[in-house]
Amino acid sequence: GSIASLKNLGLALPSKGNINGSGTAVAATTNTHNNNNSNAGSGTESLAKQTAYFMDMRARYNGDMVQLKEIQLNNSTELKSKAMDLLVLAHGLRHENINALIGWLSDHNRTAMVFDYCSRGSLQDVLIMDDIKLDWTFRLSLLTDLVRGMRYLHSSPIKCHGALTSRNCVVDARWVLKITDYALPSFYEAQGITPSQKSAKELLWTAPEILRNSKAFRCGTQAGDVYSFAIIMQEVVVRGEPYCMLSSSPEEIIAKLKKPPPLIRPSVSKGAAPPEAINIMRQYDDHSNEIPHLGGGHSVAEKLKLGLAVDPEEFSEVTIYFSDIVGFTTIAAHCTAVQVIDLLNDLYTIFDATINAYNVYKVETIGDAYMVVSGLPVRIPDHAEQIATMALDLLHQSGRFKVKYLPGVPLQLRIGMHTGPCCAGVVGLTMPRYCLFGDT
């Protein structure tokens, strides 16, 4: 179906001249929360101690309260076809942790996206309120909702949020977190709108590589969403603003993010989280730069970092998974080169997310071939079980996958598995790779 048009369908709105007035049908209110200990001038204060200020634009649609996201269309009320197509996709999203887009408002006073109204406000509002007790169960519940919503969004046609912050995570009356304002950067791009420039404080959720890339900055990326999620996690864990543990101003932080060294990132003090969580964060923090590129675990990365030789290692028993796409040559012949890359990226993004649930190591992808191993670099007894269960999961995911450029063409996966010995080691100096050798 088409996106709902809200014009003349019972949507009551405040006039622009009376935005702060109250009425029986509409409330557009400005809420503030003051604390004598607030320090609004600092970029590093605790959220619970600062002044909370947020504009809440609400209206009633068919008797129900809705939330307005006002968007200026450069003195126009007409949507371009690409922007409308994007709204149609967003309107079709249905998930418990996605705030539903009801429709698009277009009248002589304003143009706006219209979302479901969540009475608890944003996640940032919840963190600010001193009277809301946030135990670890509650915090974990909010973060789990966010993870579920983002996993759904990343697997949807929208692909990524592009501007995720704690302000566009909203909480409903049942304390369920929902993601809102999704695909706004892509909408601006499709409509040909240049959004107002963000302040340094508003950029604190933005990944460094996106800050340095104007094209990625306009639309966002899935990897950028993951970075934004990590910043939100820091907010929830320490109940403080992004980078609140640093004495630097937002402008200084953004400058360092754009041009390291030194590498700048949030940290969590010992008393701010359970000890086991602190230990895990410390372990990943020490080697996060090397491990994704080198593979093979901390010892391999640390040896290379120190300039030491990494000797090949024999493994008496591992299980290796191989797969490729049935009829990939035929599928590729009906697509452009860019479409083939897009297809493989979409599929293997889903696969990469799926294998994270298993004790396996992704070796490589070459074209449509996908290779995973279990039992190295860390030896485990149940490597065959891990690979077999993972293979069934990937088979299920491929059965649900739709080739968007070839609707109606099923995607079939051809899978092989084998258990046996192999040898593993690092090959290369400029871009070292952890490689496997042997008949297995």
Short mmCIF file of C-alpha atoms in Angstrom, two decimals:
data_model
loop_
_atom_site.label_atom_id
_atom_site.label_comp_id
_atom_site.label_asym_id
_atom_site.label_seq_id
_atom_site.Cartn_x
_atom_site.Cartn_y
_atom_site.Cartn_z
CA GLY A 1 0.00 0.00 0.00
CA SER A 2 0.93 3.64 -0.06
CA ILE A 3 2.01 5.76 2.85
CA ALA A 4 -0.82 7.34 4.77
CA SER A 5 -1.45 11.00 3.98
CA LEU A 6 -2.47 12.81 7.13
CA LYS A 7 -3.82 15.93 5.47
CA ASN A 8 -7.52 16.38 6.21
CA LEU A 9 -7.66 13.08 8.10
CA GLY A 10 -8.36 14.38 11.57
CA LEU A 11 -4.84 15.56 12.46
CA ALA A 12 -5.10 18.53 14.82
CA LEU A 13 -2.08 20.83 14.87
CA PRO A 14 -0.95 23.96 16.67
CA SER A 15 -0.36 27.01 14.51
CA LYS A 16 3.23 28.18 14.13
CA GLY A 17 2.38 31.39 15.88
CA ASN A 18 1.11 29.50 18.91
CA ILE A 19 3.60 26.67 19.16
CA ASN A 20 3.80 26.83 22.96
CA GLY A 21 0.11 27.26 23.53
CA SER A 22 -2.14 24.55 24.83
CA GLY A 23 -5.39 23.32 23.41
CA THR A 24 -7.85 20.51 23.73
CA ALA A 25 -6.56 18.69 20.68
CA VAL A 26 -2.86 19.46 20.74
CA ALA A 27 -0.04 19.99 23.19
CA ALA A 28 3.26 21.34 21.93
CA THR A 29 5.27 21.76 25.08
CA THR A 30 8.75 22.59 26.24
CA ASN A 31 9.83 20.62 29.31
CA THR A 32 12.72 21.56 31.56
CA HIS A 33 14.32 19.90 34.53
CA ASN A 34 16.63 22.03 36.66
CA ASN A 35 19.18 21.13 39.28
CA ASN A 36 21.19 23.55 41.36
CA ASN A 37 24.31 21.48 40.70
CA SER A 38 23.96 21.57 36.91
CA ASN A 39 26.91 22.62 34.82
CA ALA A 40 25.51 23.18 31.35
CA GLY A 41 28.68 24.78 30.08
CA SER A 42 30.75 21.61 30.42
CA GLY A 43 30.75 18.83 27.88
CA THR A 44 31.56 16.21 30.49
CA GLU A 45 28.91 16.53 33.20
CA SER A 46 26.69 13.71 34.41
CA LEU A 47 23.34 13.55 32.67
CA ALA A 48 21.60 13.23 36.00
CA LYS A 49 23.08 16.57 37.12
CA GLN A 50 22.58 18.70 34.03
CA THR A 51 19.64 20.75 32.81
CA ALA A 52 17.29 18.76 30.63
CA TYR A 53 15.66 20.65 27.79
CA PHE A 54 13.65 19.14 24.99
CA MET A 55 10.93 20.25 22.59
CA ASP A 56 7.95 17.92 22.47
CA MET A 57 5.78 18.52 19.37
CA ARG A 58 2.61 16.52 19.64
CA ALA A 59 -0.73 16.39 17.89
CA ARG A 60 -3.80 14.18 17.77
CA TYR A 61 -4.57 11.95 14.81
CA ASN A 62 -7.94 10.16 14.86
CA GLY A 63 -8.03 10.69 18.62
CA ASP A 64 -4.56 9.25 19.30
CA MET A 65 -1.51 11.24 20.34
CA VAL A 66 1.25 11.35 17.72
CA GLN A 67 4.75 12.81 17.55
CA LEU A 68 5.82 15.26 14.84
CA LYS A 69 9.29 15.45 13.32
CA GLU A 70 9.17 18.76 11.49
CA ILE A 71 11.23 18.93 8.29
CA GLN A 72 11.71 22.05 6.20
CA LEU A 73 11.42 21.36 2.45
CA ASN A 74 13.05 24.58 1.22
CA ASN A 75 9.79 26.56 0.94
CA SER A 76 7.97 23.66 -0.69
CA THR A 77 5.42 21.07 0.41
CA GLU A 78 6.04 18.61 -2.44
CA LEU A 79 8.01 15.40 -1.96
CA LYS A 80 10.35 14.09 -4.65
CA SER A 81 9.67 10.56 -5.85
CA LYS A 82 12.83 9.10 -4.24
CA ALA A 83 11.96 10.70 -0.91
CA MET A 84 8.40 9.34 -1.13
CA ASP A 85 9.73 5.86 -1.95
CA LEU A 86 11.93 6.02 1.14
CA LEU A 87 8.97 7.05 3.31
CA VAL A 88 6.94 4.15 1.90
CA LEU A 89 9.72 1.74 2.93
CA ALA A 90 9.94 3.31 6.40
CA HIS A 91 6.14 3.20 6.74
CA GLY A 92 6.24 -0.55 6.14
CA LEU A 93 8.64 -1.31 9.01
CA ARG A 94 6.97 -3.28 11.79
CA HIS A 95 8.89 -4.29 14.91
CA GLU A 96 8.31 -3.92 18.64
CA ASN A 97 11.46 -1.80 18.96
CA ILE A 98 10.88 0.42 15.91
CA ASN A 99 8.71 3.49 16.48
CA ALA A 100 6.11 3.28 13.73
CA LEU A 101 6.04 5.97 11.04
CA ILE A 102 2.33 6.73 10.67
CA GLY A 103 2.59 9.08 7.72
CA TRP A 104 3.69 12.38 6.24
CA LEU A 105 2.05 15.69 7.13
CA SER A 106 1.90 18.37 4.46
CA ASP A 107 -0.08 21.57 4.99
CA HIS A 108 0.47 25.31 4.57
CA ASN A 109 1.94 25.62 8.07
CA ARG A 110 4.47 22.80 8.19
CA THR A 111 5.75 19.55 6.73
CA ALA A 112 6.62 16.73 9.10
CA MET A 113 7.06 13.01 9.60
CA VAL A 114 4.43 11.67 11.98
CA PHE A 115 5.40 8.90 14.41
CA ASP A 116 3.69 7.05 17.24
CA TYR A 117 3.90 9.01 20.48
CA CYS A 118 6.01 7.53 23.30
CA SER A 119 5.01 9.08 26.61
CA ARG A 120 8.30 8.52 28.52
CA GLY A 121 10.26 10.71 26.11
CA SER A 122 13.72 9.89 24.80
CA LEU A 123 16.31 7.61 26.37
CA GLN A 124 18.32 10.74 27.14
CA ASP A 125 15.31 12.13 29.04
CA VAL A 126 15.05 8.90 31.06
CA LEU A 127 18.75 9.09 31.95
CA ILE A 128 18.39 12.72 33.05
CA MET A 129 15.52 12.23 35.48
CA ASP A 130 16.82 11.85 39.03
CA ASP A 131 13.62 10.17 40.24
CA ILE A 132 13.98 7.23 37.81
CA LYS A 133 15.96 4.37 39.37
CA LEU A 134 18.12 2.60 36.80
CA ASP A 135 19.28 -0.75 38.16
CA TRP A 136 21.35 -3.06 35.94
CA THR A 137 18.34 -5.17 34.96
CA PHE A 138 16.53 -2.06 33.74
CA ARG A 139 19.58 -0.77 31.86
CA LEU A 140 20.15 -4.15 30.21
CA SER A 141 16.49 -4.27 29.15
CA LEU A 142 16.76 -0.86 27.46
CA LEU A 143 19.99 -1.80 25.67
CA THR A 144 18.56 -5.16 24.59
CA ASP A 145 15.58 -3.36 23.05
CA LEU A 146 18.00 -1.11 21.18
CA VAL A 147 20.00 -4.09 19.87
CA ARG A 148 16.85 -5.84 18.65
CA GLY A 149 15.58 -2.73 16.93
CA MET A 150 18.91 -2.05 15.20
CA ARG A 151 19.28 -5.67 14.05
CA TYR A 152 15.85 -5.42 12.45
CA LEU A 153 16.62 -2.04 10.90
CA HIS A 154 19.93 -3.26 9.44
CA SER A 155 18.23 -6.27 7.83
CA SER A 156 15.39 -4.12 6.44
CA PRO A 157 15.33 -2.21 3.12
CA ILE A 158 16.25 0.94 5.08
CA LYS A 159 19.69 -0.63 5.77
CA CYS A 160 20.89 1.84 8.43
CA HIS A 161 19.74 4.61 10.75
CA GLY A 162 22.42 7.12 9.90
CA ALA A 163 21.98 9.46 12.87
CA LEU A 164 21.49 7.27 15.95
CA THR A 165 21.70 9.02 19.32
CA SER A 166 20.08 8.64 22.73
CA ARG A 167 17.66 11.40 21.70
CA ASN A 168 16.06 9.37 18.92
CA CYS A 169 15.63 6.30 21.11
CA VAL A 170 12.20 6.81 22.67
CA VAL A 171 10.51 4.96 25.53
CA ASP A 172 6.81 4.15 25.62
CA ALA A 173 4.46 3.85 28.60
CA ARG A 174 5.47 0.18 29.12
CA TRP A 175 9.17 1.14 29.29
CA VAL A 176 9.88 -0.45 25.91
CA LEU A 177 12.61 1.36 23.96
CA LYS A 178 11.85 2.14 20.32
CA ILE A 179 14.07 3.62 17.60
CA THR A 180 12.73 6.68 15.80
CA ASP A 181 13.90 9.23 13.19
CA TYR A 182 15.42 6.38 11.15
CA ALA A 183 16.68 7.06 7.60
CA LEU A 184 16.53 10.84 8.07
CA PRO A 185 19.95 11.41 6.42
CA SER A 186 18.87 9.31 3.43
CA PHE A 187 15.59 11.24 3.27
CA TYR A 188 17.45 14.56 3.21
CA GLU A 189 19.67 13.23 0.42
CA ALA A 190 16.70 11.96 -1.62
CA GLN A 191 14.84 15.24 -1.21
CA GLY A 192 17.92 17.33 -2.00
CA ILE A 193 17.85 19.04 1.39
CA THR A 194 20.95 20.29 3.16
CA PRO A 195 20.24 19.85 6.89
CA SER A 196 21.43 22.47 9.32
CA GLN A 197 25.01 22.02 10.48
CA LYS A 198 25.33 20.01 13.67
CA SER A 199 27.18 21.36 16.68
CA ALA A 200 30.21 19.52 18.05
CA LYS A 201 28.07 18.24 20.92
CA GLU A 202 25.56 16.74 18.46
CA LEU A 203 28.41 14.97 16.62
CA LEU A 204 29.64 13.02 19.65
CA TRP A 205 27.71 9.91 18.51
CA THR A 206 29.30 10.00 15.03
CA ALA A 207 32.02 7.50 14.08
CA PRO A 208 35.46 8.95 13.25
CA GLU A 209 35.51 7.53 9.71
CA ILE A 210 32.18 9.22 9.00
CA LEU A 211 33.38 12.54 10.38
CA ARG A 212 36.23 12.35 7.85
CA ASN A 213 34.05 11.28 4.87
CA SER A 214 31.48 13.79 3.60
CA LYS A 215 29.61 11.20 1.50
CA ALA A 216 29.27 8.74 4.40
CA PHE A 217 28.30 11.66 6.66
CA ARG A 218 25.32 12.50 4.44
CA CYS A 219 23.69 9.05 4.60
CA GLY A 220 25.46 7.11 7.35
CA THR A 221 26.59 3.47 7.40
CA GLN A 222 25.80 0.33 9.36
CA ALA A 223 29.28 0.40 10.89
CA GLY A 224 28.61 3.99 11.93
CA ASP A 225 25.39 2.86 13.62
CA VAL A 226 27.39 0.31 15.63
CA TYR A 227 29.72 3.07 16.82
CA SER A 228 26.71 5.23 17.78
CA PHE A 229 25.25 2.27 19.70
CA ALA A 230 28.52 1.96 21.64
CA ILE A 231 28.34 5.63 22.64
CA ILE A 232 24.73 5.15 23.79
CA MET A 233 25.84 2.11 25.78
CA GLN A 234 28.42 4.30 27.50
CA GLU A 235 25.67 6.82 28.35
CA VAL A 236 23.51 4.10 29.89
CA VAL A 237 26.33 2.39 31.80
CA VAL A 238 27.75 5.52 33.45
CA ARG A 239 24.54 7.58 33.23
CA GLY A 240 26.52 10.41 31.71
CA GLU A 241 26.94 12.28 28.45
CA PRO A 242 29.18 10.91 25.68
CA TYR A 243 32.83 11.12 26.76
CA CYS A 244 31.73 12.52 30.14
CA MET A 245 34.82 10.98 31.78
CA LEU A 246 37.10 13.32 29.79
CA SER A 247 37.88 16.93 30.63
CA SER A 248 37.93 17.98 26.95
CA SER A 249 35.23 20.12 25.36
CA PRO A 250 33.05 18.63 22.57
CA GLU A 251 35.00 20.69 20.01
CA GLU A 252 38.31 19.25 21.24
CA ILE A 253 36.92 15.70 21.23
CA ILE A 254 35.64 15.99 17.64
CA ALA A 255 38.97 17.45 16.49
CA LYS A 256 40.84 14.48 18.03
CA LEU A 257 38.37 11.98 16.55
CA LYS A 258 38.92 13.44 13.08
CA LYS A 259 42.70 13.52 13.31
CA PRO A 260 44.32 11.00 15.67
CA PRO A 261 46.72 10.31 17.29
CA PRO A 262 46.12 10.24 20.12
CA LEU A 263 43.26 7.78 19.85
CA ILE A 264 40.34 9.04 21.91
CA ARG A 265 37.48 6.88 23.17
CA PRO A 266 35.13 6.68 26.17
CA SER A 267 36.18 4.67 29.21
CA VAL A 268 34.34 3.19 32.17
CA SER A 269 35.75 3.45 35.69
CA LYS A 270 35.97 0.39 37.95
CA GLY A 271 32.99 1.32 40.08
CA ALA A 272 30.66 2.19 37.20
CA ALA A 273 29.91 -1.38 36.06
CA PRO A 274 30.14 -4.99 37.33
CA PRO A 275 33.77 -6.25 37.59
CA GLU A 276 33.30 -8.95 34.94
CA ALA A 277 32.07 -6.34 32.45
CA ILE A 278 35.03 -4.08 33.21
CA ASN A 279 37.46 -6.98 32.61
CA ILE A 280 35.92 -7.79 29.22
CA MET A 281 36.09 -4.14 28.14
CA ARG A 282 39.73 -3.86 29.20
CA GLN A 283 40.71 -6.97 27.21
CA TYR A 284 39.09 -5.73 24.00
CA ASP A 285 40.33 -2.19 24.51
CA ASP A 286 43.97 -3.30 24.59
CA HIS A 287 43.96 -5.00 21.18
CA SER A 288 40.89 -3.76 19.32
CA ASN A 289 42.93 -2.24 16.50
CA GLU A 290 44.92 -5.36 15.64
CA ILE A 291 42.53 -8.27 16.12
CA PRO A 292 40.02 -7.54 13.31
CA HIS A 293 42.82 -7.33 10.74
CA LEU A 294 45.05 -10.14 11.93
CA GLY A 295 42.69 -12.69 13.41
CA GLY A 296 44.21 -15.53 15.34
CA GLY A 297 43.68 -14.11 18.81
CA HIS A 298 45.54 -11.82 21.16
CA SER A 299 48.87 -13.68 21.20
CA VAL A 300 49.39 -13.39 17.43
CA ALA A 301 48.49 -9.71 17.36
CA GLU A 302 50.69 -8.95 20.36
CA LYS A 303 53.72 -10.75 18.86
CA LEU A 304 53.45 -8.81 15.61
CA LYS A 305 53.02 -5.57 17.53
CA LEU A 306 56.31 -6.25 19.32
CA GLY A 307 58.06 -7.14 16.05
CA LEU A 308 58.42 -10.83 16.96
CA ALA A 309 58.15 -13.72 14.51
CA VAL A 310 54.92 -15.71 14.57
CA ASP A 311 55.61 -19.40 14.04
CA PRO A 312 53.10 -21.58 12.17
CA GLU A 313 51.05 -23.79 14.46
CA GLU A 314 49.65 -27.26 13.88
CA PHE A 315 46.12 -28.16 14.96
CA SER A 316 45.31 -31.86 15.15
CA GLU A 317 41.58 -31.43 14.69
CA VAL A 318 39.46 -28.56 13.43
CA THR A 319 36.23 -28.31 11.42
CA ILE A 320 36.10 -26.09 8.36
CA TYR A 321 32.97 -24.78 6.62
CA PHE A 322 32.87 -23.88 2.93
CA SER A 323 29.90 -22.52 1.00
CA ASP A 324 29.06 -20.82 -2.26
CA ILE A 325 25.93 -19.66 -4.06
CA VAL A 326 24.28 -22.11 -6.47
CA GLY A 327 24.10 -20.61 -9.95
CA PHE A 328 26.04 -17.52 -8.93
CA THR A 329 27.50 -17.11 -12.44
CA THR A 330 24.00 -17.02 -13.92
CA ILE A 331 22.77 -14.58 -11.27
CA ALA A 332 25.79 -12.33 -11.83
CA ALA A 333 25.20 -12.35 -15.60
CA HIS A 334 21.80 -10.70 -15.05
CA CYS A 335 23.20 -7.98 -12.75
CA THR A 336 25.58 -5.08 -13.12
CA ALA A 337 28.94 -5.21 -11.33
CA VAL A 338 27.68 -2.79 -8.69
CA GLN A 339 24.55 -4.91 -8.15
CA VAL A 340 26.68 -8.05 -7.69
CA ILE A 341 28.78 -6.29 -5.05
CA ASP A 342 25.61 -5.02 -3.37
CA LEU A 343 24.12 -8.54 -3.37
CA LEU A 344 27.20 -10.14 -1.80
CA ASN A 345 27.55 -7.34 0.74
CA ASP A 346 23.90 -7.69 1.83
CA LEU A 347 24.15 -11.49 2.12
CA TYR A 348 27.48 -11.62 3.92
CA THR A 349 26.51 -8.83 6.30
CA ILE A 350 23.69 -11.14 7.45
CA PHE A 351 26.08 -14.12 7.57
CA ASP A 352 28.69 -12.19 9.60
CA ALA A 353 26.04 -11.19 12.14
CA THR A 354 24.79 -14.80 12.34
CA ILE A 355 28.17 -16.47 12.99
CA ASN A 356 28.83 -14.15 15.94
CA ALA A 357 26.61 -16.46 17.99
CA TYR A 358 29.04 -19.37 17.53
CA ASN A 359 32.59 -20.18 18.63
CA VAL A 360 34.01 -19.89 15.11
CA TYR A 361 36.51 -17.78 13.18
CA LYS A 362 35.73 -16.36 9.73
CA VAL A 363 38.74 -17.06 7.50
CA GLU A 364 37.78 -15.18 4.33
CA THR A 365 35.31 -14.54 1.54
CA ILE A 366 36.41 -14.83 -2.09
CA GLY A 367 33.68 -13.88 -4.53
CA ASP A 368 30.63 -15.88 -3.51
CA ALA A 369 32.69 -18.36 -1.44
CA TYR A 370 32.48 -18.13 2.36
CA MET A 371 34.94 -19.94 4.66
CA VAL A 372 34.69 -20.39 8.44
CA VAL A 373 36.65 -22.58 10.88
CA SER A 374 36.14 -23.76 14.45
CA GLY A 375 38.83 -25.24 16.69
CA LEU A 376 41.47 -22.60 16.00
CA PRO A 377 43.15 -20.38 17.01
CA VAL A 378 41.51 -21.48 20.28
CA ARG A 379 41.22 -25.25 20.57
CA ILE A 380 37.73 -26.41 21.60
CA PRO A 381 36.29 -29.95 21.76
CA ASP A 382 32.90 -29.19 20.14
CA HIS A 383 34.19 -27.58 16.92
CA ALA A 384 32.17 -29.94 14.68
CA GLU A 385 28.96 -29.18 16.56
CA GLN A 386 29.63 -25.43 16.35
CA ILE A 387 30.16 -25.53 12.58
CA ALA A 388 27.22 -27.88 11.88
CA THR A 389 24.76 -25.79 13.89
CA MET A 390 26.10 -22.60 12.33
CA ALA A 391 25.67 -24.14 8.85
CA LEU A 392 21.99 -24.86 9.53
CA ASP A 393 21.54 -21.29 10.73
CA LEU A 394 23.20 -19.86 7.59
CA LEU A 395 21.07 -22.16 5.41
CA HIS A 396 17.97 -20.79 7.11
CA GLN A 397 19.14 -17.20 6.61
CA SER A 398 19.88 -17.77 2.92
CA GLY A 399 16.39 -19.23 2.42
CA ARG A 400 14.86 -16.00 3.71
CA PHE A 401 17.18 -13.76 1.66
CA LYS A 402 15.62 -11.91 -1.28
CA VAL A 403 17.71 -10.90 -4.30
CA LYS A 404 16.28 -7.40 -4.72
CA TYR A 405 17.46 -7.04 -8.31
CA LEU A 406 15.97 -10.41 -9.34
CA PRO A 407 12.63 -10.80 -7.53
CA GLY A 408 11.38 -14.35 -7.62
CA VAL A 409 14.85 -15.88 -8.02
CA PRO A 410 15.62 -18.03 -4.94
CA LEU A 411 19.05 -17.93 -3.35
CA GLN A 412 20.40 -21.44 -2.77
CA LEU A 413 23.48 -22.19 -0.70
CA ARG A 414 25.85 -25.10 -1.38
CA ILE A 415 27.65 -26.13 1.84
CA GLY A 416 30.56 -28.44 2.58
CA MET A 417 32.16 -29.29 5.94
CA HIS A 418 35.21 -31.34 6.86
CA THR A 419 37.02 -32.23 10.08
CA GLY A 420 40.74 -32.93 10.24
CA PRO A 421 44.19 -31.47 10.92
CA CYS A 422 45.56 -28.22 9.53
CA CYS A 423 48.35 -25.71 9.96
CA ALA A 424 47.77 -21.99 10.59
CA GLY A 425 50.06 -19.01 10.48
CA VAL A 426 50.49 -15.37 9.56
CA VAL A 427 51.47 -14.58 5.97
CA GLY A 428 52.65 -11.17 4.78
CA LEU A 429 54.13 -8.06 6.35
CA THR A 430 52.33 -5.03 4.91
CA MET A 431 48.88 -6.54 5.46
CA PRO A 432 49.43 -9.71 7.52
CA ARG A 433 46.73 -12.38 7.23
CA TYR A 434 46.04 -15.39 9.40
CA CYS A 435 45.90 -18.23 6.84
CA LEU A 436 45.11 -21.97 6.98
CA PHE A 437 47.01 -24.71 5.12
CA GLY A 438 46.39 -28.44 4.67
CA ASP A 439 44.13 -31.01 3.02
CA THR A 440 41.26 -30.44 5.47
#
